[in-house]
Amino acid sequence: MRNDPSKPWFAPKRYGYGAGLPIAWQGWALIAGYFLIFIGAINFSEQDKPGSTFMSVVGMAILGVATVAFVLICAAKTKGGWRWRWGGKP
């Protein structure tokens, strides 16, 4: 089975701006991967010693980079792209 690079991973939202639920396994895998990175970054942040903030800053930086990457991938892989929708035909 060949992956089609133009095939969308997410359905568009009917109302508002952004992506809806995944419509391909790649979308679900992206959400699962982001969730694992999120949990890992939070656990990494909690490893800080009292009086130190280095691990917290690094953990939040990891989370910030992962969030930006997640949003950009979702925007690129949403059917029809991200635009404001008023409930009509997606």
C-alpha atoms as one frame of an Amber mdcrd trajectory, in Angstrom:
protein
   0.000   0.000   0.000   1.413   3.366  -1.041   0.927   6.540   0.951  -0.497
   9.428  -1.047   1.260  12.608   0.180  -1.702  14.763  -0.861  -4.256  12.727
   1.122  -5.576  14.733   4.107  -5.192  13.429   7.649  -7.856  15.638   9.257
 -11.401  16.652   8.369 -12.204  20.359   8.470 -14.330  21.746  11.274 -17.892
  22.563  10.252 -17.956  25.761  12.341 -14.992  27.975  13.128 -11.329  27.768
  12.261  -9.070  24.736  12.360  -9.087  20.972  12.020 -11.649  18.446  13.144
 -11.132  14.777  13.927  -8.568  12.647  12.089  -9.779  10.812   8.976  -6.593
   8.785   8.430  -4.394   6.651  10.660  -1.588   9.205  10.273  -3.721  11.820
  12.012  -4.376   9.508  14.951  -0.656   8.657  15.093   0.203  12.378  15.140
  -2.180  12.981  18.053  -0.797   9.965  19.953   2.782  11.129  19.364   1.980
  14.653  20.536   0.296  13.259  23.644   3.386  11.157  24.463   5.686  14.162
  23.975   3.351  16.238  26.175   3.457  13.664  29.000   7.234  13.298  28.621
   7.816  17.063  28.753   5.665  17.404  31.872   7.501  14.532  33.569  10.837
  16.030  32.500   9.824  19.371  34.026   8.963  17.723  37.335  12.529  16.354
  37.690  13.751  19.781  38.802  15.544  20.095  42.127  14.169  22.601  44.633
  15.426  26.102  43.869  16.252  25.295  40.242  14.172  26.008  37.153  16.412
  24.625  34.387  14.497  21.373  33.846  11.178  23.233  33.891  12.363  25.684
  31.245  13.729  22.888  29.040  10.534  20.859  29.444   8.351  23.808  28.509
  10.608  24.615  25.532  10.212  21.025  24.297   6.461  21.330  24.737   6.386
  24.656  22.882   8.332  23.310  19.899   6.144  20.179  19.789   2.971  22.289
  19.896   4.094  24.553  17.046   5.053  21.505  14.948   1.721  19.809  15.745
  -0.322  22.865  14.711   1.654  23.377  11.485   1.280  19.719  10.485  -2.451
  19.783  11.292  -2.911  22.923   9.196  -1.022  21.418   6.260  -2.865  18.089
   6.405  -6.460  19.315   6.862  -8.801  18.692   3.932  -9.402  22.079   2.300
  -6.941  23.844   4.596  -7.715  26.026   7.573 -10.239  28.771   6.977 -13.270
  30.138   8.772 -16.360  27.991   8.196 -19.973  28.902   8.934 -21.547  25.431
   8.987 -22.124  24.992   5.291 -20.413  22.444   3.121 -16.921  21.724   4.524
